[in-house]
Amino acid sequence: MLQLYEAQLRSRLLLGSARYPSPAILTEAIRSSGAEVVTVSLRRESAGERAGQGFWSIVQSLVRDLGVRVLPNTAGCHSAKEAITTAHMGREVFGTSWVKLEVIGEDDTLQPDVFGLLEAARVLAAEGFEVFPYTTEDLIVAERLLEAGCRVLMPWGSPIGSGRGLNNLFGLKALRARYPEVPMVVDAGIGVPSHAAQALELGFDAVLINTAVSQARDPVGMAAAFAQAVAAGRAAHRAGPMEPRELATPSTPLVGKAFLS
Amino acid sequence: MRILVNGDSREVRAADLSAALEELGYAGAVIATAVNGEFVAANERQAAQLAEGDELEVLAPMQGG
């Protein structure tokens, strides 16, 4: 079981809810992924269109019918203050103290502003939020986030929506090794199921996927593929992968080989 | 008075946030509010007095990653 704060989860795949072709496909993709945690957000509501009210009824049915937990994000926030205010608004609307804390530092890479992130994490954790910080693989930032009260870390694989997979394997392995007991979810940049399997093989506890599923030609099929990859990666981690070697080693024993030349 | 609602200039007669939201057409909606960048909880809206030029943000659930 995966433990994220008080929640015990069977699925190690967390899914984003953005950019699906339709609400029906979103719902089917969540069902087919087996995800028990789905990220959501807040945006300006027009009194005329009331688009958010439509999405709210979808969220309610996801919670009721599929039993998912929602993880509100602070996407698009560029300062600690903005992220803190958004977190408060999300807590009220979605009725959860969970927050996927994003403070974006730069628009081309959507790289986390780790200084703003830490500042916001300190405030929110002290206020009782259960913070899921979207961070880099930096060890010292991780240490500070844990000191601030975060009990889950969400290091990026590569820039959000880039689909480039695990960009800094060395850094991610170092982070995993440094804090073996802290639940870690690789968030952002995962493009195909093999990237997700790799994250789990390395010992990361879970992955958070959005674009790779929602923008696939068949999001429901891709959600199922990710579920299998995550399960395979986890099983491989538990089974203990072999160490890579520089030179070949015969897999068939040489002892007893016939002498034929 | 004129206030900014989600970035658009709007005229409202209501003096407090709760009444202003009703006047603006948000009655019954699942929303969260902030005035001048500060979160205003649902149970504080009635006590929150608005002033000329205030910047009101009205947010609702949306898809997110």
Short mmCIF file of C-alpha atoms in Angstrom, two decimals:
data_model
loop_
_atom_site.label_atom_id
_atom_site.label_comp_id
_atom_site.label_asym_id
_atom_site.label_seq_id
_atom_site.Cartn_x
_atom_site.Cartn_y
_atom_site.Cartn_z
CA MET A 1 0.00 0.00 0.00
CA LEU A 2 1.09 3.53 -0.69
CA GLN A 3 0.69 5.95 2.19
CA LEU A 4 0.31 9.65 1.37
CA TYR A 5 -0.39 11.48 4.59
CA GLU A 6 -3.28 9.60 6.24
CA ALA A 7 -4.44 7.96 3.00
CA GLN A 8 -3.68 4.31 2.25
CA LEU A 9 -3.79 3.81 -1.50
CA ARG A 10 -3.64 0.71 -3.66
CA SER A 11 -2.82 2.53 -6.87
CA ARG A 12 0.56 4.15 -7.40
CA LEU A 13 -0.71 6.15 -10.35
CA LEU A 14 -2.05 9.64 -9.66
CA LEU A 15 -3.87 11.26 -12.56
CA GLY A 16 -4.43 14.85 -13.65
CA SER A 17 -7.86 15.90 -14.90
CA ALA A 18 -6.85 18.49 -17.54
CA ARG A 19 -6.98 18.49 -21.34
CA TYR A 20 -9.13 15.41 -22.00
CA PRO A 21 -11.24 15.36 -25.15
CA SER A 22 -14.46 15.21 -23.08
CA PRO A 23 -15.68 14.78 -19.50
CA ALA A 24 -16.84 11.26 -20.38
CA ILE A 25 -13.33 10.31 -21.56
CA LEU A 26 -11.85 11.85 -18.41
CA THR A 27 -14.11 9.69 -16.27
CA GLU A 28 -13.37 6.54 -18.28
CA ALA A 29 -9.62 7.24 -18.22
CA ILE A 30 -9.67 7.56 -14.43
CA ARG A 31 -11.62 4.33 -14.18
CA SER A 32 -9.25 2.52 -16.52
CA SER A 33 -6.14 3.88 -14.74
CA GLY A 34 -7.31 2.69 -11.34
CA ALA A 35 -6.09 6.05 -9.97
CA GLU A 36 -7.38 6.90 -6.51
CA VAL A 37 -6.02 10.46 -6.50
CA VAL A 38 -6.97 13.01 -9.16
CA THR A 39 -5.57 16.53 -9.37
CA VAL A 40 -7.92 19.48 -9.87
CA SER A 41 -7.57 23.24 -9.97
CA LEU A 42 -9.39 26.55 -9.66
CA ARG A 43 -9.99 29.16 -12.35
CA ARG A 44 -11.98 32.35 -12.71
CA GLU A 45 -15.70 31.65 -12.91
CA SER A 46 -17.96 33.60 -15.24
CA ALA A 47 -21.42 34.16 -13.74
CA GLY A 48 -22.89 33.69 -17.22
CA GLU A 49 -21.12 30.53 -18.36
CA ARG A 50 -20.66 28.84 -14.97
CA ALA A 51 -18.20 26.37 -16.52
CA GLY A 52 -16.79 25.53 -13.12
CA GLN A 53 -20.18 24.42 -11.85
CA GLY A 54 -20.31 21.78 -14.60
CA PHE A 55 -16.87 20.51 -13.65
CA TRP A 56 -17.87 20.51 -9.99
CA SER A 57 -20.66 18.03 -10.72
CA ILE A 58 -18.11 15.81 -12.53
CA VAL A 59 -15.80 15.99 -9.49
CA GLN A 60 -18.66 15.02 -7.21
CA SER A 61 -19.51 12.00 -9.32
CA LEU A 62 -15.83 10.94 -9.44
CA VAL A 63 -15.68 11.08 -5.66
CA ARG A 64 -19.02 9.31 -5.24
CA ASP A 65 -18.80 6.66 -7.97
CA LEU A 66 -15.08 5.95 -8.20
CA GLY A 67 -14.07 6.83 -4.65
CA VAL A 68 -11.23 9.11 -5.78
CA ARG A 69 -9.61 11.74 -3.59
CA VAL A 70 -9.04 15.13 -5.14
CA LEU A 71 -5.70 16.90 -4.90
CA PRO A 72 -6.18 20.61 -5.61
CA ASN A 73 -3.18 22.31 -7.20
CA THR A 74 -1.86 25.86 -7.23
CA ALA A 75 -0.94 25.69 -10.92
CA GLY A 76 0.03 28.96 -12.52
CA CYS A 77 1.02 30.68 -9.28
CA HIS A 78 4.28 32.60 -9.53
CA SER A 79 4.69 33.71 -5.93
CA ALA A 80 4.37 32.20 -2.47
CA LYS A 81 1.59 34.64 -1.61
CA GLU A 82 -0.45 33.73 -4.68
CA ALA A 83 0.02 30.02 -4.00
CA ILE A 84 -0.98 30.39 -0.33
CA THR A 85 -4.17 32.27 -1.24
CA THR A 86 -4.99 29.70 -3.93
CA ALA A 87 -4.41 26.87 -1.45
CA HIS A 88 -6.92 28.45 0.96
CA MET A 89 -9.45 28.83 -1.84
CA GLY A 90 -8.93 25.21 -2.92
CA ARG A 91 -9.33 23.91 0.62
CA GLU A 92 -12.66 25.66 0.95
CA VAL A 93 -14.05 24.58 -2.43
CA PHE A 94 -12.81 20.99 -2.47
CA GLY A 95 -13.06 20.33 1.27
CA THR A 96 -9.57 18.84 1.64
CA SER A 97 -6.40 19.99 3.34
CA TRP A 98 -4.33 18.32 0.62
CA VAL A 99 -2.61 20.71 -1.75
CA LYS A 100 -0.29 20.10 -4.68
CA LEU A 101 1.88 23.12 -4.16
CA GLU A 102 3.29 24.65 -7.32
CA VAL A 103 5.15 27.93 -7.41
CA ILE A 104 6.39 28.43 -10.94
CA GLY A 105 9.64 30.29 -11.48
CA GLU A 106 9.93 30.47 -15.21
CA ASP A 107 7.44 30.08 -18.05
CA ASP A 108 9.44 28.19 -20.69
CA THR A 109 10.31 25.25 -18.48
CA LEU A 110 7.63 25.77 -15.79
CA GLN A 111 10.51 25.07 -13.43
CA PRO A 112 9.54 25.29 -9.76
CA ASP A 113 10.66 28.44 -7.93
CA VAL A 114 12.03 26.44 -5.03
CA PHE A 115 12.51 29.54 -2.87
CA GLY A 116 8.87 30.58 -3.21
CA LEU A 117 7.86 26.92 -2.85
CA LEU A 118 9.65 26.58 0.47
CA GLU A 119 8.21 29.85 1.76
CA ALA A 120 4.66 28.76 0.86
CA ALA A 121 5.21 25.22 2.18
CA ARG A 122 6.29 26.55 5.58
CA VAL A 123 3.18 28.71 5.92
CA LEU A 124 0.73 26.10 4.66
CA ALA A 125 2.16 23.18 6.66
CA ALA A 126 2.00 25.33 9.81
CA GLU A 127 -1.65 26.04 9.01
CA GLY A 128 -2.43 22.34 8.85
CA PHE A 129 -2.31 21.78 5.11
CA GLU A 130 -0.95 18.47 3.86
CA VAL A 131 1.46 19.74 1.29
CA PHE A 132 2.55 17.86 -1.84
CA PRO A 133 5.34 20.13 -3.09
CA TYR A 134 6.16 20.08 -6.80
CA THR A 135 9.92 20.40 -6.60
CA THR A 136 13.17 19.60 -8.38
CA GLU A 137 15.54 16.76 -7.46
CA ASP A 138 17.67 19.14 -5.38
CA LEU A 139 18.66 17.46 -2.10
CA ILE A 140 18.89 20.60 -0.01
CA VAL A 141 15.52 21.88 -1.18
CA ALA A 142 14.11 18.45 -0.28
CA GLU A 143 15.68 18.67 3.17
CA ARG A 144 14.20 22.13 3.76
CA LEU A 145 10.76 21.05 2.53
CA LEU A 146 10.80 18.12 4.96
CA GLU A 147 11.88 20.43 7.77
CA ALA A 148 9.00 22.73 6.82
CA GLY A 149 6.56 19.89 7.48
CA CYS A 150 6.06 18.27 4.07
CA ARG A 151 5.67 14.51 4.43
CA VAL A 152 5.54 13.78 0.69
CA LEU A 153 7.84 15.08 -2.05
CA MET A 154 6.98 15.40 -5.71
CA PRO A 155 10.18 15.80 -7.73
CA TRP A 156 9.83 16.54 -11.42
CA GLY A 157 10.83 14.02 -14.07
CA SER A 158 11.26 16.74 -16.67
CA PRO A 159 9.36 19.96 -17.52
CA ILE A 160 5.56 19.81 -17.23
CA GLY A 161 3.93 18.54 -20.40
CA SER A 162 7.26 17.85 -22.14
CA GLY A 163 6.96 14.07 -22.15
CA ARG A 164 10.74 13.73 -21.90
CA GLY A 165 10.74 11.24 -19.05
CA LEU A 166 13.31 11.20 -16.26
CA ASN A 167 15.71 13.97 -17.23
CA ASN A 168 18.24 13.66 -14.42
CA LEU A 169 18.54 10.03 -13.41
CA PHE A 170 21.56 10.65 -11.24
CA GLY A 171 19.81 13.41 -9.30
CA LEU A 172 16.60 11.43 -8.88
CA LYS A 173 18.50 8.35 -7.66
CA ALA A 174 20.45 10.49 -5.19
CA LEU A 175 17.21 12.00 -3.87
CA ARG A 176 15.62 8.56 -3.51
CA ALA A 177 18.69 7.19 -1.73
CA ARG A 178 18.98 10.21 0.60
CA TYR A 179 15.40 9.93 1.92
CA PRO A 180 14.40 6.27 1.59
CA GLU A 181 11.45 6.62 3.98
CA VAL A 182 9.78 9.68 2.47
CA PRO A 183 6.95 8.94 0.02
CA MET A 184 7.96 10.41 -3.33
CA VAL A 185 5.80 10.89 -6.39
CA VAL A 186 7.53 11.69 -9.68
CA ASP A 187 5.42 14.48 -11.11
CA ALA A 188 5.68 16.06 -14.53
CA GLY A 189 7.40 15.18 -17.77
CA ILE A 190 6.46 11.52 -17.98
CA GLY A 191 5.56 10.83 -21.61
CA VAL A 192 5.14 7.08 -22.03
CA PRO A 193 4.49 4.11 -19.74
CA SER A 194 8.15 3.02 -19.84
CA HIS A 195 9.09 6.31 -18.13
CA ALA A 196 6.63 5.55 -15.37
CA ALA A 197 7.91 1.99 -15.02
CA GLN A 198 11.45 3.37 -14.75
CA ALA A 199 10.45 5.75 -11.93
CA LEU A 200 8.92 2.88 -9.97
CA GLU A 201 11.90 0.59 -10.72
CA LEU A 202 14.16 3.25 -9.17
CA GLY A 203 12.11 3.04 -6.01
CA PHE A 204 9.87 6.07 -6.38
CA ASP A 205 6.57 5.39 -4.71
CA ALA A 206 4.23 6.68 -7.39
CA VAL A 207 3.91 8.87 -10.48
CA LEU A 208 1.54 11.69 -11.34
CA ILE A 209 0.54 11.77 -15.01
CA ASN A 210 -1.67 14.13 -16.92
CA THR A 211 -0.75 15.13 -20.48
CA ALA A 212 0.65 11.71 -21.43
CA VAL A 213 -2.80 10.25 -20.87
CA SER A 214 -5.11 13.11 -21.78
CA GLN A 215 -3.32 13.90 -25.05
CA ALA A 216 -2.89 10.29 -26.17
CA ARG A 217 -4.89 9.28 -29.23
CA ASP A 218 -6.86 6.96 -26.93
CA PRO A 219 -6.65 8.33 -23.38
CA VAL A 220 -8.60 5.42 -21.90
CA GLY A 221 -6.25 2.87 -23.48
CA MET A 222 -3.19 4.87 -22.43
CA ALA A 223 -4.47 5.12 -18.85
CA ALA A 224 -4.65 1.32 -18.74
CA ALA A 225 -1.13 1.07 -20.21
CA PHE A 226 0.21 3.38 -17.49
CA ALA A 227 -1.51 1.33 -14.81
CA GLN A 228 0.28 -1.80 -16.07
CA ALA A 229 3.63 0.01 -16.31
CA VAL A 230 3.35 1.31 -12.76
CA ALA A 231 2.45 -2.14 -11.46
CA ALA A 232 5.36 -3.71 -13.39
CA GLY A 233 7.82 -1.06 -12.21
CA ARG A 234 6.79 -1.52 -8.60
CA ALA A 235 6.99 -5.32 -8.84
CA ALA A 236 10.47 -5.01 -10.40
CA HIS A 237 11.63 -2.71 -7.62
CA ARG A 238 10.43 -5.15 -4.99
CA ALA A 239 12.10 -8.03 -6.83
CA GLY A 240 15.48 -6.24 -6.78
CA PRO A 241 16.84 -5.36 -10.24
CA MET A 242 20.31 -6.66 -11.16
CA GLU A 243 23.24 -4.24 -11.23
CA PRO A 244 24.29 -3.11 -14.73
CA ARG A 245 27.80 -4.23 -15.77
CA GLU A 246 30.32 -2.81 -18.21
CA LEU A 247 31.14 -6.14 -19.92
CA ALA A 248 29.19 -9.14 -21.11
CA THR A 249 28.68 -12.09 -18.79
CA PRO A 250 27.51 -15.37 -20.34
CA SER A 251 24.11 -16.30 -19.03
CA THR A 252 24.54 -19.94 -20.02
CA PRO A 253 27.01 -21.73 -17.71
CA LEU A 254 30.37 -22.61 -19.37
CA VAL A 255 31.02 -25.53 -17.06
CA GLY A 256 30.38 -28.78 -18.90
CA LYS A 257 30.42 -27.21 -22.34
CA ALA A 258 31.47 -29.73 -25.06
CA PHE A 259 34.92 -29.37 -26.57
CA LEU A 260 34.18 -29.52 -30.30
CA SER A 261 36.99 -27.73 -32.12
CA MET B 1 -19.44 51.60 -6.90
CA ARG B 2 -17.12 50.17 -9.52
CA ILE B 3 -15.04 47.14 -8.67
CA LEU B 4 -12.98 44.72 -10.71
CA VAL B 5 -14.51 41.25 -10.94
CA ASN B 6 -12.10 38.69 -12.37
CA GLY B 7 -10.36 41.56 -14.11
CA ASP B 8 -13.50 43.17 -15.59
CA SER B 9 -14.81 46.51 -14.36
CA ARG B 10 -18.33 46.09 -12.93
CA GLU B 11 -20.82 48.38 -11.19
CA VAL B 12 -22.33 46.95 -8.00
CA ARG B 13 -24.79 48.42 -5.53
CA ALA B 14 -24.21 45.87 -2.77
CA ALA B 15 -21.93 46.96 0.05
CA ASP B 16 -20.76 43.55 1.23
CA LEU B 17 -19.21 40.64 -0.65
CA SER B 18 -22.04 38.20 -0.04
CA ALA B 19 -24.65 40.55 -1.50
CA ALA B 20 -22.34 41.55 -4.35
CA LEU B 21 -21.89 37.92 -5.39
CA GLU B 22 -25.66 37.52 -5.52
CA GLU B 23 -26.02 40.72 -7.54
CA LEU B 24 -23.31 39.54 -9.95
CA GLY B 25 -25.13 36.27 -10.62
CA TYR B 26 -23.16 33.83 -8.49
CA ALA B 27 -26.02 32.81 -6.19
CA GLY B 28 -25.79 29.13 -5.29
CA ALA B 29 -22.51 28.61 -7.14
CA VAL B 30 -19.60 26.60 -5.73
CA ILE B 31 -16.94 29.30 -5.64
CA ALA B 32 -14.07 30.66 -3.59
CA THR B 33 -13.36 34.36 -3.28
CA ALA B 34 -10.47 36.72 -2.73
CA VAL B 35 -10.52 40.50 -2.38
CA ASN B 36 -7.36 42.44 -3.20
CA GLY B 37 -5.36 39.21 -3.17
CA GLU B 38 -6.61 38.07 0.25
CA PHE B 39 -8.76 34.96 0.63
CA VAL B 40 -12.24 35.68 1.99
CA ALA B 41 -13.86 32.52 3.37
CA ALA B 42 -17.52 31.84 2.63
CA ASN B 43 -18.54 32.53 6.22
CA GLU B 44 -16.75 35.91 6.19
CA ARG B 45 -18.34 37.24 3.00
CA GLN B 46 -21.25 38.96 4.69
CA ALA B 47 -18.90 40.87 6.97
CA ALA B 48 -16.53 41.81 4.12
CA GLN B 49 -17.32 45.37 3.08
CA LEU B 50 -16.40 46.33 -0.47
CA ALA B 51 -14.87 49.64 -1.48
CA GLU B 52 -14.53 51.48 -4.78
CA GLY B 53 -11.76 49.94 -6.88
CA ASP B 54 -11.60 46.64 -4.98
CA GLU B 55 -10.32 43.69 -6.97
CA LEU B 56 -12.53 40.65 -6.54
CA GLU B 57 -11.53 37.20 -7.71
CA VAL B 58 -14.23 34.54 -8.01
CA LEU B 59 -12.83 31.08 -8.65
CA ALA B 60 -14.50 27.74 -9.26
CA PRO B 61 -13.38 24.13 -9.75
CA MET B 62 -11.53 23.50 -12.97
CA GLN B 63 -9.58 20.65 -14.54
CA GLY B 64 -5.94 20.61 -13.48
CA GLY B 65 -2.75 18.60 -13.66
#
